């Protein structure tokens, strides 16, 4: 049963990187602003390419479109506040705004896990069930899966926020993190957080490990199917078709699994190192993913080159016309 919120706090203070000297504030804010700008431009480019090229209207690229949208929204939820923390020395965030940020941080994180589940499915079906691919992964089925992912992702974060918001906060208001998340907020509650933390942890494990279990199963199935191919060149070609998805999935899951395993085997990190690791695995993939799409996915690469050439040729023609006149 939820208790009434008797909080006396009106705002929280985000420390960012606790051990960072003030002389490096400008550099850190510039780096974070660069990361945010690249993330926005790169993912917006992917969305633009999808919108302007019908050749990209395939199941795989619908999944990539969802991931790009999610990456933009997650970065916009987290980065502007921490940039202002170091750029304008504005580390405070209102009580309600912190919980709103917490909700969207966990919501978009959950949505990404479900989108990667779809990506693993898109890798498995054409290799393990090639004759059924056109019937299983249709545009309508991908649309249904995508809408389901965005809707079902709301449940766990919403429940966690409602339960955490009801806790009394009457002690410290300093959050040792770059953004508001469930653990960072609830450790500040002046009551026993176990009844609230345990369900949140269970939900987090289900969200993280549920899709991961299917992803592992999918790629084990792919390896078994590829092993049965007699031709070595055929094996390499089959593996290359799912390499893009595998790289993206690895960027999301491997650092998270490392952090969870390290905590369970007794490896401890300082607050600075822990926050740096979390920021790296939270913010690097949204910036790197579009580069992987454009370099590894043939249709995406060709569409990008086509757009580039389309804009380059008229400029050359214009320069030539001016020089001739």
Tab-separated table of C-alpha atoms in Angstrom:
chain	number	residue	atom	x	y	z
A	1	UNK	CA	0.000	0.000	0.000
A	2	UNK	CA	1.361	3.417	-0.927
A	3	UNK	CA	2.048	5.968	1.793
A	4	UNK	CA	1.374	9.672	1.477
A	5	UNK	CA	4.342	11.699	0.331
A	6	UNK	CA	5.528	13.829	3.269
A	7	UNK	CA	8.550	15.171	1.378
A	8	UNK	CA	10.009	18.492	2.407
A	9	UNK	CA	12.340	18.609	-0.589
A	10	UNK	CA	11.448	20.879	-3.494
A	11	UNK	CA	14.377	20.016	-5.734
A	12	UNK	CA	17.265	17.618	-6.272
A	13	UNK	CA	20.889	18.391	-7.114
A	14	UNK	CA	22.595	16.336	-9.826
A	15	UNK	CA	26.311	16.026	-9.073
A	16	UNK	CA	27.306	14.802	-12.517
A	17	UNK	CA	30.861	13.446	-12.187
A	18	UNK	CA	31.608	13.964	-8.466
A	19	UNK	CA	35.419	14.175	-8.649
A	20	UNK	CA	35.598	16.472	-11.668
A	21	UNK	CA	37.549	19.697	-11.074
A	22	UNK	CA	35.842	22.938	-12.050
A	23	UNK	CA	38.586	23.784	-14.551
A	24	UNK	CA	37.345	20.895	-16.718
A	25	UNK	CA	33.655	21.887	-16.658
A	26	UNK	CA	33.894	23.712	-19.979
A	27	UNK	CA	35.649	20.792	-21.688
A	28	UNK	CA	33.180	18.219	-20.367
A	29	UNK	CA	30.153	20.292	-21.373
A	30	UNK	CA	31.662	20.788	-24.861
A	31	UNK	CA	32.229	17.029	-25.256
A	32	UNK	CA	28.686	16.245	-24.093
A	33	UNK	CA	27.273	18.898	-26.425
A	34	UNK	CA	29.272	17.352	-29.299
A	35	UNK	CA	27.895	13.883	-28.440
A	36	UNK	CA	24.346	15.257	-28.315
A	37	UNK	CA	24.736	17.131	-31.620
A	38	UNK	CA	26.181	14.107	-33.429
A	39	UNK	CA	23.439	11.886	-31.996
A	40	UNK	CA	20.701	14.243	-33.196
A	41	UNK	CA	22.192	14.825	-36.658
A	42	UNK	CA	23.098	11.187	-37.303
A	43	UNK	CA	19.756	9.747	-36.195
A	44	UNK	CA	17.809	12.523	-37.952
A	45	UNK	CA	19.723	11.595	-41.120
A	46	UNK	CA	18.579	7.970	-40.751
A	47	UNK	CA	14.969	9.113	-40.320
A	48	UNK	CA	15.298	11.445	-43.346
A	49	UNK	CA	16.736	8.654	-45.513
A	50	UNK	CA	13.909	6.340	-44.503
A	51	UNK	CA	11.282	9.005	-45.270
A	52	UNK	CA	12.709	9.895	-48.701
A	53	UNK	CA	13.669	6.435	-50.020
A	54	UNK	CA	11.010	3.813	-50.620
A	55	UNK	CA	13.770	1.228	-51.082
A	56	UNK	CA	14.289	1.395	-47.311
A	57	UNK	CA	10.670	0.538	-46.523
A	58	UNK	CA	11.588	-2.982	-45.451
A	59	UNK	CA	11.090	-4.729	-42.076
A	60	UNK	CA	14.736	-4.287	-41.022
A	61	UNK	CA	14.678	-0.540	-41.653
A	62	UNK	CA	11.347	-0.095	-39.843
A	63	UNK	CA	13.097	-1.554	-36.806
A	64	UNK	CA	16.100	0.746	-37.313
A	65	UNK	CA	13.693	3.705	-37.637
A	66	UNK	CA	12.188	2.868	-34.224
A	67	UNK	CA	15.648	2.596	-32.702
A	68	UNK	CA	16.713	5.968	-34.138
A	69	UNK	CA	13.601	7.670	-32.738
A	70	UNK	CA	14.218	6.052	-29.348
A	71	UNK	CA	17.889	7.102	-29.367
A	72	UNK	CA	16.982	10.723	-30.094
A	73	UNK	CA	14.358	10.804	-27.330
A	74	UNK	CA	16.625	9.149	-24.751
A	75	UNK	CA	19.517	11.524	-25.482
A	76	UNK	CA	17.162	14.523	-25.356
A	77	UNK	CA	15.845	13.326	-21.993
A	78	UNK	CA	19.290	13.047	-20.390
A	79	UNK	CA	21.933	15.194	-22.085
A	80	UNK	CA	20.553	18.779	-22.075
A	81	UNK	CA	20.294	18.812	-18.276
A	82	UNK	CA	23.791	17.504	-17.639
A	83	UNK	CA	25.209	19.880	-20.268
A	84	UNK	CA	23.601	22.799	-18.436
A	85	UNK	CA	25.073	21.407	-15.201
A	86	UNK	CA	28.589	22.074	-16.486
A	87	UNK	CA	27.933	24.878	-18.964
A	88	UNK	CA	25.812	27.116	-16.729
A	89	UNK	CA	26.524	25.512	-13.305
A	90	UNK	CA	22.826	24.624	-13.126
A	91	UNK	CA	22.692	21.236	-11.406
A	92	UNK	CA	19.332	21.630	-9.694
A	93	UNK	CA	16.193	19.948	-10.973
A	94	UNK	CA	12.724	20.319	-9.472
A	95	UNK	CA	11.233	17.452	-7.461
A	96	UNK	CA	8.548	16.621	-10.037
A	97	UNK	CA	10.828	17.144	-13.058
A	98	UNK	CA	13.284	14.629	-11.619
A	99	UNK	CA	10.599	11.937	-11.462
A	100	UNK	CA	9.449	12.813	-14.983
A	101	UNK	CA	13.033	12.409	-16.207
A	102	UNK	CA	13.313	9.129	-14.294
A	103	UNK	CA	10.196	7.823	-16.034
A	104	UNK	CA	11.428	8.651	-19.532
A	105	UNK	CA	14.948	7.318	-18.842
A	106	UNK	CA	13.548	3.908	-17.899
A	107	UNK	CA	10.780	4.030	-20.518
A	108	UNK	CA	13.141	4.583	-23.453
A	109	UNK	CA	15.630	2.084	-22.018
A	110	UNK	CA	12.861	-0.528	-21.895
A	111	UNK	CA	11.687	0.340	-25.410
A	112	UNK	CA	15.220	-0.164	-26.766
A	113	UNK	CA	15.360	-3.662	-25.228
A	114	UNK	CA	12.113	-4.634	-27.006
A	115	UNK	CA	13.302	-3.096	-30.285
A	116	UNK	CA	16.515	-5.145	-30.076
A	117	UNK	CA	14.299	-8.195	-29.541
A	118	UNK	CA	12.688	-7.418	-32.922
A	119	UNK	CA	16.137	-6.948	-34.440
A	120	UNK	CA	17.191	-10.421	-33.278
A	121	UNK	CA	13.989	-11.841	-34.758
A	122	UNK	CA	14.753	-10.119	-38.059
A	123	UNK	CA	18.202	-11.751	-38.028
A	124	UNK	CA	16.993	-15.236	-37.142
A	125	UNK	CA	14.023	-15.738	-39.466
A	126	UNK	CA	15.745	-15.203	-42.869
A	127	UNK	CA	18.558	-17.610	-41.949
A	128	UNK	CA	16.684	-20.274	-39.991
A	129	UNK	CA	13.332	-20.043	-41.840
A	130	UNK	CA	14.113	-18.396	-45.214
A	131	UNK	CA	10.953	-19.663	-46.933
A	132	UNK	CA	8.729	-18.220	-44.200
A	133	UNK	CA	10.460	-14.818	-43.951
A	134	UNK	CA	8.093	-12.972	-46.300
A	135	UNK	CA	5.073	-14.306	-44.387
A	136	UNK	CA	6.363	-13.825	-40.835
A	137	UNK	CA	8.134	-10.453	-41.007
A	138	UNK	CA	5.694	-8.404	-43.045
A	139	UNK	CA	5.434	-4.632	-42.676
A	140	UNK	CA	2.140	-4.993	-40.826
A	141	UNK	CA	3.608	-7.520	-38.369
A	142	UNK	CA	6.610	-5.285	-37.685
A	143	UNK	CA	4.233	-2.357	-37.157
A	144	UNK	CA	2.211	-4.389	-34.645
A	145	UNK	CA	5.389	-5.471	-32.826
A	146	UNK	CA	6.678	-1.882	-32.755
A	147	UNK	CA	3.425	-0.438	-31.372
A	148	UNK	CA	3.308	-3.238	-28.802
A	149	UNK	CA	6.902	-2.466	-27.760
A	150	UNK	CA	6.193	1.254	-27.288
A	151	UNK	CA	2.989	0.610	-25.319
A	152	UNK	CA	4.132	-2.265	-23.082
A	153	UNK	CA	7.347	-0.389	-22.239
A	154	UNK	CA	5.272	2.104	-20.238
A	155	UNK	CA	4.083	-0.315	-17.545
A	156	UNK	CA	7.235	-1.038	-15.536
A	157	UNK	CA	8.660	2.547	-15.478
A	158	UNK	CA	5.253	4.001	-14.617
A	159	UNK	CA	4.806	1.600	-11.689
A	160	UNK	CA	8.327	2.337	-10.438
A	161	UNK	CA	7.780	6.108	-10.603
A	162	UNK	CA	4.401	5.960	-8.817
A	163	UNK	CA	5.828	3.851	-5.989
A	164	UNK	CA	9.003	5.950	-5.665
A	165	UNK	CA	7.120	9.278	-5.774
A	166	UNK	CA	5.084	8.224	-2.741
A	167	UNK	CA	8.182	7.737	-0.555
A	168	UNK	CA	9.057	10.443	2.008
A	169	UNK	CA	12.165	12.448	1.089
A	170	UNK	CA	13.368	14.536	4.005
A	171	UNK	CA	17.154	14.123	4.104
A	172	UNK	CA	19.799	14.759	1.448
A	173	UNK	CA	18.702	15.973	-1.983
A	174	UNK	CA	21.999	15.235	-3.751
A	175	UNK	CA	21.801	12.615	-6.530
A	176	UNK	CA	25.229	11.191	-7.382
A	177	UNK	CA	24.521	10.763	-11.051
A	178	UNK	CA	24.191	12.693	-14.316
A	179	UNK	CA	20.427	12.161	-14.496
A	180	UNK	CA	17.549	10.972	-12.320
A	181	UNK	CA	17.050	7.224	-12.158
A	182	UNK	CA	15.257	4.870	-9.779
A	183	UNK	CA	18.220	3.879	-7.608
A	184	UNK	CA	19.654	7.404	-7.499
A	185	UNK	CA	16.361	8.818	-6.207
A	186	UNK	CA	15.091	6.082	-3.867
A	187	UNK	CA	18.356	5.830	-1.875
A	188	UNK	CA	17.524	9.343	-0.656
A	189	UNK	CA	14.195	8.251	0.883
A	190	UNK	CA	14.103	8.429	4.677
A	191	UNK	CA	12.398	5.048	5.002
A	192	UNK	CA	13.176	1.425	4.225
A	193	UNK	CA	13.324	1.236	0.422
A	194	UNK	CA	13.467	-2.593	0.241
A	195	UNK	CA	9.707	-3.103	-0.374
A	196	UNK	CA	9.954	-0.639	-3.261
A	197	UNK	CA	13.406	-1.509	-4.607
A	198	UNK	CA	12.848	-5.273	-4.895
A	199	UNK	CA	9.873	-5.124	-7.331
A	200	UNK	CA	11.699	-2.463	-9.367
A	201	UNK	CA	14.781	-4.708	-9.553
A	202	UNK	CA	12.660	-7.710	-10.612
A	203	UNK	CA	10.965	-5.672	-13.340
A	204	UNK	CA	14.368	-4.398	-14.531
A	205	UNK	CA	15.740	-7.933	-14.734
A	206	UNK	CA	12.681	-9.135	-16.667
A	207	UNK	CA	13.015	-6.256	-19.131
A	208	UNK	CA	16.771	-6.753	-19.516
A	209	UNK	CA	17.045	-10.548	-19.409
A	210	UNK	CA	13.772	-11.440	-21.179
A	211	UNK	CA	14.761	-9.979	-24.572
A	212	UNK	CA	18.388	-11.012	-23.940
A	213	UNK	CA	17.344	-14.670	-23.503
A	214	UNK	CA	15.545	-14.580	-26.859
A	215	UNK	CA	18.495	-12.776	-28.478
A	216	UNK	CA	20.908	-15.471	-27.254
A	217	UNK	CA	18.522	-18.175	-28.462
A	218	UNK	CA	18.218	-16.450	-31.861
A	219	UNK	CA	21.945	-16.200	-32.455
A	220	UNK	CA	22.552	-19.758	-31.223
A	221	UNK	CA	19.951	-20.863	-33.787
A	222	UNK	CA	21.718	-18.783	-36.429
A	223	UNK	CA	25.099	-20.360	-35.627
A	224	UNK	CA	23.601	-23.864	-35.809
A	225	UNK	CA	21.924	-23.080	-39.143
A	226	UNK	CA	25.106	-21.520	-40.552
A	227	UNK	CA	27.202	-24.497	-39.395
A	228	UNK	CA	25.005	-26.778	-41.515
A	229	UNK	CA	25.915	-24.822	-44.655
A	230	UNK	CA	28.628	-26.798	-46.452
A	231	UNK	CA	30.054	-23.889	-48.459
A	232	UNK	CA	32.415	-21.639	-46.435
A	233	UNK	CA	31.534	-18.637	-48.606
A	234	UNK	CA	27.860	-19.317	-47.949
A	235	UNK	CA	28.506	-19.349	-44.204
A	236	UNK	CA	30.312	-16.019	-44.316
A	237	UNK	CA	27.548	-14.466	-46.427
A	238	UNK	CA	24.873	-15.659	-43.996
A	239	UNK	CA	26.786	-14.296	-41.010
A	240	UNK	CA	27.380	-10.941	-42.726
A	241	UNK	CA	23.633	-10.429	-43.177
A	242	UNK	CA	23.116	-10.250	-39.419
A	243	UNK	CA	26.422	-8.635	-38.431
A	244	UNK	CA	24.929	-5.125	-38.270
A	245	UNK	CA	22.214	-6.173	-35.828
A	246	UNK	CA	24.708	-8.175	-33.753
A	247	UNK	CA	27.047	-5.189	-33.342
A	248	UNK	CA	24.164	-2.909	-32.252
A	249	UNK	CA	22.804	-5.486	-29.799
A	250	UNK	CA	26.296	-6.069	-28.358
A	251	UNK	CA	26.809	-2.326	-27.781
A	252	UNK	CA	23.624	-2.246	-25.713
A	253	UNK	CA	23.900	-5.462	-23.706
A	254	UNK	CA	27.587	-6.265	-23.147
A	255	UNK	CA	28.442	-3.180	-21.010
A	256	UNK	CA	25.251	-3.582	-18.958
A	257	UNK	CA	25.892	-7.274	-18.349
A	258	UNK	CA	29.481	-6.448	-17.364
A	259	UNK	CA	28.325	-3.916	-14.758
A	260	UNK	CA	25.708	-6.279	-13.273
A	261	UNK	CA	28.151	-9.222	-13.180
A	262	UNK	CA	30.877	-7.076	-11.637
A	263	UNK	CA	28.546	-6.037	-8.830
A	264	UNK	CA	27.529	-9.646	-8.159
A	265	UNK	CA	31.104	-10.973	-7.977
A	266	UNK	CA	32.173	-8.234	-5.588
A	267	UNK	CA	33.970	-5.869	-7.984
A	268	UNK	CA	33.347	-2.318	-6.822
A	269	UNK	CA	33.880	0.912	-8.715
A	270	UNK	CA	34.359	4.422	-7.397
A	271	UNK	CA	31.435	6.796	-7.944
A	272	UNK	CA	33.323	8.537	-10.774
A	273	UNK	CA	34.189	5.318	-12.616
A	274	UNK	CA	30.681	3.904	-12.182
A	275	UNK	CA	29.060	7.057	-13.590
A	276	UNK	CA	31.520	7.189	-16.523
A	277	UNK	CA	30.734	3.547	-17.404
A	278	UNK	CA	26.973	4.186	-17.180
A	279	UNK	CA	27.241	7.317	-19.326
A	280	UNK	CA	29.348	5.480	-21.910
A	281	UNK	CA	26.912	2.602	-22.354
A	282	UNK	CA	23.917	4.944	-22.227
A	283	UNK	CA	25.080	7.653	-24.624
A	284	UNK	CA	27.668	6.052	-26.928
A	285	UNK	CA	25.303	3.594	-28.725
A	286	UNK	CA	22.792	6.301	-29.807
A	287	UNK	CA	25.690	8.192	-31.399
A	288	UNK	CA	27.425	5.141	-32.929
A	289	UNK	CA	24.365	3.186	-34.137
A	290	UNK	CA	23.622	5.416	-37.186
A	291	UNK	CA	27.251	5.110	-38.306
A	292	UNK	CA	26.913	1.331	-38.138
A	293	UNK	CA	23.667	1.416	-40.188
A	294	UNK	CA	25.207	3.585	-42.894
A	295	UNK	CA	28.488	1.671	-43.101
A	296	UNK	CA	27.190	-1.891	-42.743
A	297	UNK	CA	23.683	-1.862	-44.245
A	298	UNK	CA	23.951	-1.838	-48.057
A	299	UNK	CA	20.584	-0.170	-48.802
A	300	UNK	CA	21.206	2.545	-46.205
A	301	UNK	CA	24.720	3.177	-47.530
A	302	UNK	CA	23.502	3.445	-51.120
A	303	UNK	CA	20.674	5.816	-50.114
A	304	UNK	CA	23.125	8.045	-48.276
A	305	UNK	CA	25.489	8.164	-51.254
A	306	UNK	CA	22.575	8.893	-53.586
A	307	UNK	CA	21.466	11.852	-51.425
A	308	UNK	CA	25.045	13.110	-51.230
A	309	UNK	CA	25.551	12.899	-55.006
A	310	UNK	CA	22.162	14.520	-55.657
A	311	UNK	CA	23.251	17.600	-53.688
A	312	UNK	CA	26.833	17.609	-54.937
A	313	UNK	CA	26.087	17.516	-58.679
A	314	UNK	CA	23.838	20.657	-58.759
A	315	UNK	CA	26.501	22.566	-56.821
A	316	UNK	CA	29.158	21.578	-59.337
A	317	UNK	CA	26.847	22.585	-62.192
A	318	UNK	CA	26.199	25.942	-60.499
A	319	UNK	CA	29.936	26.585	-60.031
A	320	UNK	CA	30.592	25.652	-63.659
A	321	UNK	CA	27.824	27.998	-64.888
A	322	UNK	CA	29.245	30.888	-62.847
A	323	UNK	CA	32.782	30.286	-64.123
A	324	UNK	CA	31.587	30.127	-67.761
A	325	UNK	CA	29.650	33.343	-67.423
